[in-house]
């Protein structure tokens, strides 16, 4: 269950209940929750906290996404702003103009909320889908 922080209360309670009952079985339920989260329904379940990529790995991933030479200041700012999140690295980088990649001027306004920017991007994409989807 990705983005479990968006579950309604009843669904969260049911899934949390089922997950706790499955702890002794050979079945796993995996919940992805954005940090920080106040999901009471999922408390007392085993957890594995995932962080971003190490700086060197984030730079290597960015090099595969943006072809050609990338200004070091731009690269370092992208890596810092995304905190090494692979999805954020990919999505943020794909939205850059050639001028932004070349010089980095005005790349990201101060205080930009990267998770919110990515969420808005996907909401916009989802909004173009037919209603039956």
C-alpha positions as protocol buffer text, in pm:
chain_id: "A"
residue {
  index: 1
  type: UNK
  ca { x: 0 y: 0 z: 0 }
}
residue {
  index: 2
  type: UNK
  ca { x: 179 y: 310 z: -120 }
}
residue {
  index: 3
  type: UNK
  ca { x: 98 y: 649 z: 34 }
}
residue {
  index: 4
  type: UNK
  ca { x: -82 y: 489 z: 328 }
}
residue {
  index: 5
  type: UNK
  ca { x: -101 y: 832 z: 494 }
}
residue {
  index: 6
  type: UNK
  ca { x: -392 y: 903 z: 258 }
}
residue {
  index: 7
  type: UNK
  ca { x: -602 y: 607 z: 368 }
}
residue {
  index: 8
  type: UNK
  ca { x: -931 y: 690 z: 529 }
}
residue {
  index: 9
  type: UNK
  ca { x: -954 y: 591 z: 897 }
}
residue {
  index: 10
  type: UNK
  ca { x: -1169 y: 280 z: 847 }
}
residue {
  index: 11
  type: UNK
  ca { x: -947 y: 140 z: 571 }
}
residue {
  index: 12
  type: UNK
  ca { x: -635 y: 208 z: 779 }
}
residue {
  index: 13
  type: UNK
  ca { x: -785 y: 29 z: 1078 }
}
residue {
  index: 14
  type: UNK
  ca { x: -881 y: -276 z: 872 }
}
residue {
  index: 15
  type: UNK
  ca { x: -543 y: -300 z: 697 }
}
residue {
  index: 16
  type: UNK
  ca { x: -355 y: -245 z: 1024 }
}
residue {
  index: 17
  type: UNK
  ca { x: -564 y: -515 z: 1194 }
}
residue {
  index: 18
  type: UNK
  ca { x: -499 y: -762 z: 911 }
}
residue {
  index: 19
  type: UNK
  ca { x: -127 y: -681 z: 904 }
}
residue {
  index: 20
  type: UNK
  ca { x: -93 y: -746 z: 1280 }
}
residue {
  index: 21
  type: UNK
  ca { x: -268 y: -1082 z: 1241 }
}
residue {
  index: 22
  type: UNK
  ca { x: -34 y: -1184 z: 958 }
}
residue {
  index: 23
  type: UNK
  ca { x: 285 y: -1134 z: 1161 }
}
residue {
  index: 24
  type: UNK
  ca { x: 301 y: -1508 z: 1236 }
}
residue {
  index: 25
  type: UNK
  ca { x: 230 y: -1612 z: 876 }
}
residue {
  index: 26
  type: UNK
  ca { x: 447 y: -1629 z: 565 }
}
residue {
  index: 27
  type: UNK
  ca { x: 270 y: -1329 z: 424 }
}
residue {
  index: 28
  type: UNK
  ca { x: 384 y: -970 z: 430 }
}
residue {
  index: 29
  type: UNK
  ca { x: 197 y: -645 z: 396 }
}
residue {
  index: 30
  type: UNK
  ca { x: 408 y: -346 z: 303 }
}
residue {
  index: 31
  type: UNK
  ca { x: 291 y: 8 z: 369 }
}
residue {
  index: 32
  type: UNK
  ca { x: 462 y: 314 z: 232 }
}
residue {
  index: 33
  type: UNK
  ca { x: 405 y: 618 z: 454 }
}
residue {
  index: 34
  type: UNK
  ca { x: 548 y: 965 z: 406 }
}
residue {
  index: 35
  type: UNK
  ca { x: 744 y: 1088 z: 704 }
}
residue {
  index: 36
  type: UNK
  ca { x: 634 y: 1232 z: 942 }
}
residue {
  index: 37
  type: UNK
  ca { x: 315 y: 1042 z: 989 }
}
residue {
  index: 38
  type: UNK
  ca { x: 63 y: 1008 z: 1266 }
}
residue {
  index: 39
  type: UNK
  ca { x: -89 y: 686 z: 1140 }
}
residue {
  index: 40
  type: UNK
  ca { x: -213 y: 528 z: 1463 }
}
residue {
  index: 41
  type: UNK
  ca { x: -366 y: 237 z: 1274 }
}
residue {
  index: 42
  type: UNK
  ca { x: -21 y: 117 z: 1166 }
}
residue {
  index: 43
  type: UNK
  ca { x: 154 y: 153 z: 1501 }
}
residue {
  index: 44
  type: UNK
  ca { x: 304 y: -159 z: 1661 }
}
residue {
  index: 45
  type: UNK
  ca { x: 391 y: -304 z: 1319 }
}
residue {
  index: 46
  type: UNK
  ca { x: 755 y: -375 z: 1234 }
}
residue {
  index: 47
  type: UNK
  ca { x: 904 y: -92 z: 1035 }
}
residue {
  index: 48
  type: UNK
  ca { x: 1198 y: -26 z: 811 }
}
residue {
  index: 49
  type: UNK
  ca { x: 1290 y: 339 z: 763 }
}
residue {
  index: 50
  type: UNK
  ca { x: 1430 y: 421 z: 422 }
}
residue {
  index: 51
  type: UNK
  ca { x: 1643 y: 724 z: 353 }
}
residue {
  index: 52
  type: UNK
  ca { x: 1764 y: 884 z: 34 }
}
residue {
  index: 53
  type: UNK
  ca { x: 2059 y: 778 z: -172 }
}
residue {
  index: 54
  type: UNK
  ca { x: 2407 y: 869 z: -58 }
}
residue {
  index: 55
  type: UNK
  ca { x: 2532 y: 1187 z: -225 }
}
residue {
  index: 56
  type: UNK
  ca { x: 2766 y: 1003 z: -463 }
}
residue {
  index: 57
  type: UNK
  ca { x: 2489 y: 761 z: -568 }
}
residue {
  index: 58
  type: UNK
  ca { x: 2242 y: 1047 z: -615 }
}
residue {
  index: 59
  type: UNK
  ca { x: 2491 y: 1225 z: -841 }
}
residue {
  index: 60
  type: UNK
  ca { x: 2546 y: 906 z: -1042 }
}
residue {
  index: 61
  type: UNK
  ca { x: 2170 y: 862 z: -1088 }
}
residue {
  index: 62
  type: UNK
  ca { x: 2133 y: 1225 z: -1191 }
}
residue {
  index: 63
  type: UNK
  ca { x: 2408 y: 1177 z: -1450 }
}
residue {
  index: 64
  type: UNK
  ca { x: 2202 y: 900 z: -1612 }
}
residue {
  index: 65
  type: UNK
  ca { x: 1888 y: 1118 z: -1619 }
}
residue {
  index: 66
  type: UNK
  ca { x: 2034 y: 1441 z: -1758 }
}
residue {
  index: 67
  type: UNK
  ca { x: 2258 y: 1378 z: -2057 }
}
residue {
  index: 68
  type: UNK
  ca { x: 2559 y: 1598 z: -2115 }
}
residue {
  index: 69
  type: UNK
  ca { x: 2745 y: 1824 z: -1878 }
}
residue {
  index: 70
  type: UNK
  ca { x: 2558 y: 1948 z: -1574 }
}
residue {
  index: 71
  type: UNK
  ca { x: 2669 y: 2257 z: -1386 }
}
residue {
  index: 72
  type: UNK
  ca { x: 2808 y: 2143 z: -1050 }
}
residue {
  index: 73
  type: UNK
  ca { x: 2607 y: 2402 z: -856 }
}
residue {
  index: 74
  type: UNK
  ca { x: 2287 y: 2284 z: -1023 }
}
residue {
  index: 75
  type: UNK
  ca { x: 2372 y: 1919 z: -960 }
}
residue {
  index: 76
  type: UNK
  ca { x: 2456 y: 1981 z: -595 }
}
residue {
  index: 77
  type: UNK
  ca { x: 2139 y: 2184 z: -542 }
}
residue {
  index: 78
  type: UNK
  ca { x: 1922 y: 1914 z: -702 }
}
residue {
  index: 79
  type: UNK
  ca { x: 2083 y: 1646 z: -484 }
}
residue {
  index: 80
  type: UNK
  ca { x: 2042 y: 1860 z: -172 }
}
residue {
  index: 81
  type: UNK
  ca { x: 1684 y: 1966 z: -242 }
}
residue {
  index: 82
  type: UNK
  ca { x: 1569 y: 1611 z: -320 }
}
residue {
  index: 83
  type: UNK
  ca { x: 1757 y: 1463 z: -21 }
}
residue {
  index: 84
  type: UNK
  ca { x: 1865 y: 1177 z: -247 }
}
residue {
  index: 85
  type: UNK
  ca { x: 1510 y: 1059 z: -315 }
}
residue {
  index: 86
  type: UNK
  ca { x: 1538 y: 869 z: -647 }
}
residue {
  index: 87
  type: UNK
  ca { x: 1184 y: 959 z: -762 }
}
residue {
  index: 88
  type: UNK
  ca { x: 1236 y: 1323 z: -673 }
}
residue {
  index: 89
  type: UNK
  ca { x: 1570 y: 1326 z: -857 }
}
residue {
  index: 90
  type: UNK
  ca { x: 1407 y: 1192 z: -1168 }
}
residue {
  index: 91
  type: UNK
  ca { x: 1089 y: 1399 z: -1162 }
}
residue {
  index: 92
  type: UNK
  ca { x: 1251 y: 1728 z: -1067 }
}
residue {
  index: 93
  type: UNK
  ca { x: 1527 y: 1685 z: -1325 }
}
residue {
  index: 94
  type: UNK
  ca { x: 1287 y: 1606 z: -1608 }
}
residue {
  index: 95
  type: UNK
  ca { x: 1102 y: 1930 z: -1544 }
}
residue {
  index: 96
  type: UNK
  ca { x: 1408 y: 2152 z: -1592 }
}
residue {
  index: 97
  type: UNK
  ca { x: 1458 y: 2372 z: -1896 }
}
residue {
  index: 98
  type: UNK
  ca { x: 1786 y: 2369 z: -2086 }
}
residue {
  index: 99
  type: UNK
  ca { x: 1870 y: 2713 z: -1942 }
}
residue {
  index: 100
  type: UNK
  ca { x: 1815 y: 2589 z: -1587 }
}
residue {
  index: 101
  type: UNK
  ca { x: 2032 y: 2283 z: -1643 }
}
residue {
  index: 102
  type: UNK
  ca { x: 2305 y: 2489 z: -1807 }
}
residue {
  index: 103
  type: UNK
  ca { x: 2337 y: 2766 z: -1554 }
}
residue {
  index: 104
  type: UNK
  ca { x: 2119 y: 2691 z: -1258 }
}
residue {
  index: 105
  type: UNK
  ca { x: 1974 y: 3041 z: -1235 }
}
residue {
  index: 106
  type: UNK
  ca { x: 1639 y: 3027 z: -1063 }
}
residue {
  index: 107
  type: UNK
  ca { x: 1645 y: 2649 z: -1057 }
}
residue {
  index: 108
  type: UNK
  ca { x: 1429 y: 2619 z: -749 }
}
residue {
  index: 109
  type: UNK
  ca { x: 1270 y: 2903 z: -560 }
}
residue {
  index: 110
  type: UNK
  ca { x: 1381 y: 2912 z: -198 }
}
residue {
  index: 111
  type: UNK
  ca { x: 1154 y: 2710 z: 26 }
}
residue {
  index: 112
  type: UNK
  ca { x: 1007 y: 2500 z: -254 }
}
residue {
  index: 113
  type: UNK
  ca { x: 835 y: 2189 z: -118 }
}
residue {
  index: 114
  type: UNK
  ca { x: 977 y: 1905 z: -328 }
}
residue {
  index: 115
  type: UNK
  ca { x: 731 y: 1635 z: -208 }
}
residue {
  index: 116
  type: UNK
  ca { x: 440 y: 1874 z: -275 }
}
residue {
  index: 117
  type: UNK
  ca { x: 579 y: 1959 z: -621 }
}
residue {
  index: 118
  type: UNK
  ca { x: 599 y: 1589 z: -713 }
}
residue {
  index: 119
  type: UNK
  ca { x: 254 y: 1523 z: -569 }
}
residue {
  index: 120
  type: UNK
  ca { x: 109 y: 1812 z: -772 }
}
residue {
  index: 121
  type: UNK
  ca { x: 281 y: 1676 z: -1084 }
}
residue {
  index: 122
  type: UNK
  ca { x: 111 y: 1337 z: -1041 }
}
residue {
  index: 123
  type: UNK
  ca { x: -223 y: 1492 z: -953 }
}
residue {
  index: 124
  type: UNK
  ca { x: -207 y: 1692 z: -1275 }
}
residue {
  index: 125
  type: UNK
  ca { x: -125 y: 1377 z: -1472 }
}
residue {
  index: 126
  type: UNK
  ca { x: -404 y: 1184 z: -1300 }
}
residue {
  index: 127
  type: UNK
  ca { x: -647 y: 1465 z: -1377 }
}
residue {
  index: 128
  type: UNK
  ca { x: -600 y: 1408 z: -1750 }
}
residue {
  index: 129
  type: UNK
  ca { x: -707 y: 1043 z: -1726 }
}
residue {
  index: 130
  type: UNK
  ca { x: -1056 y: 941 z: -1832 }
}
residue {
  index: 131
  type: UNK
  ca { x: -1306 y: 936 z: -1540 }
}
residue {
  index: 132
  type: UNK
  ca { x: -1342 y: 556 z: -1563 }
}
residue {
  index: 133
  type: UNK
  ca { x: -976 y: 522 z: -1465 }
}
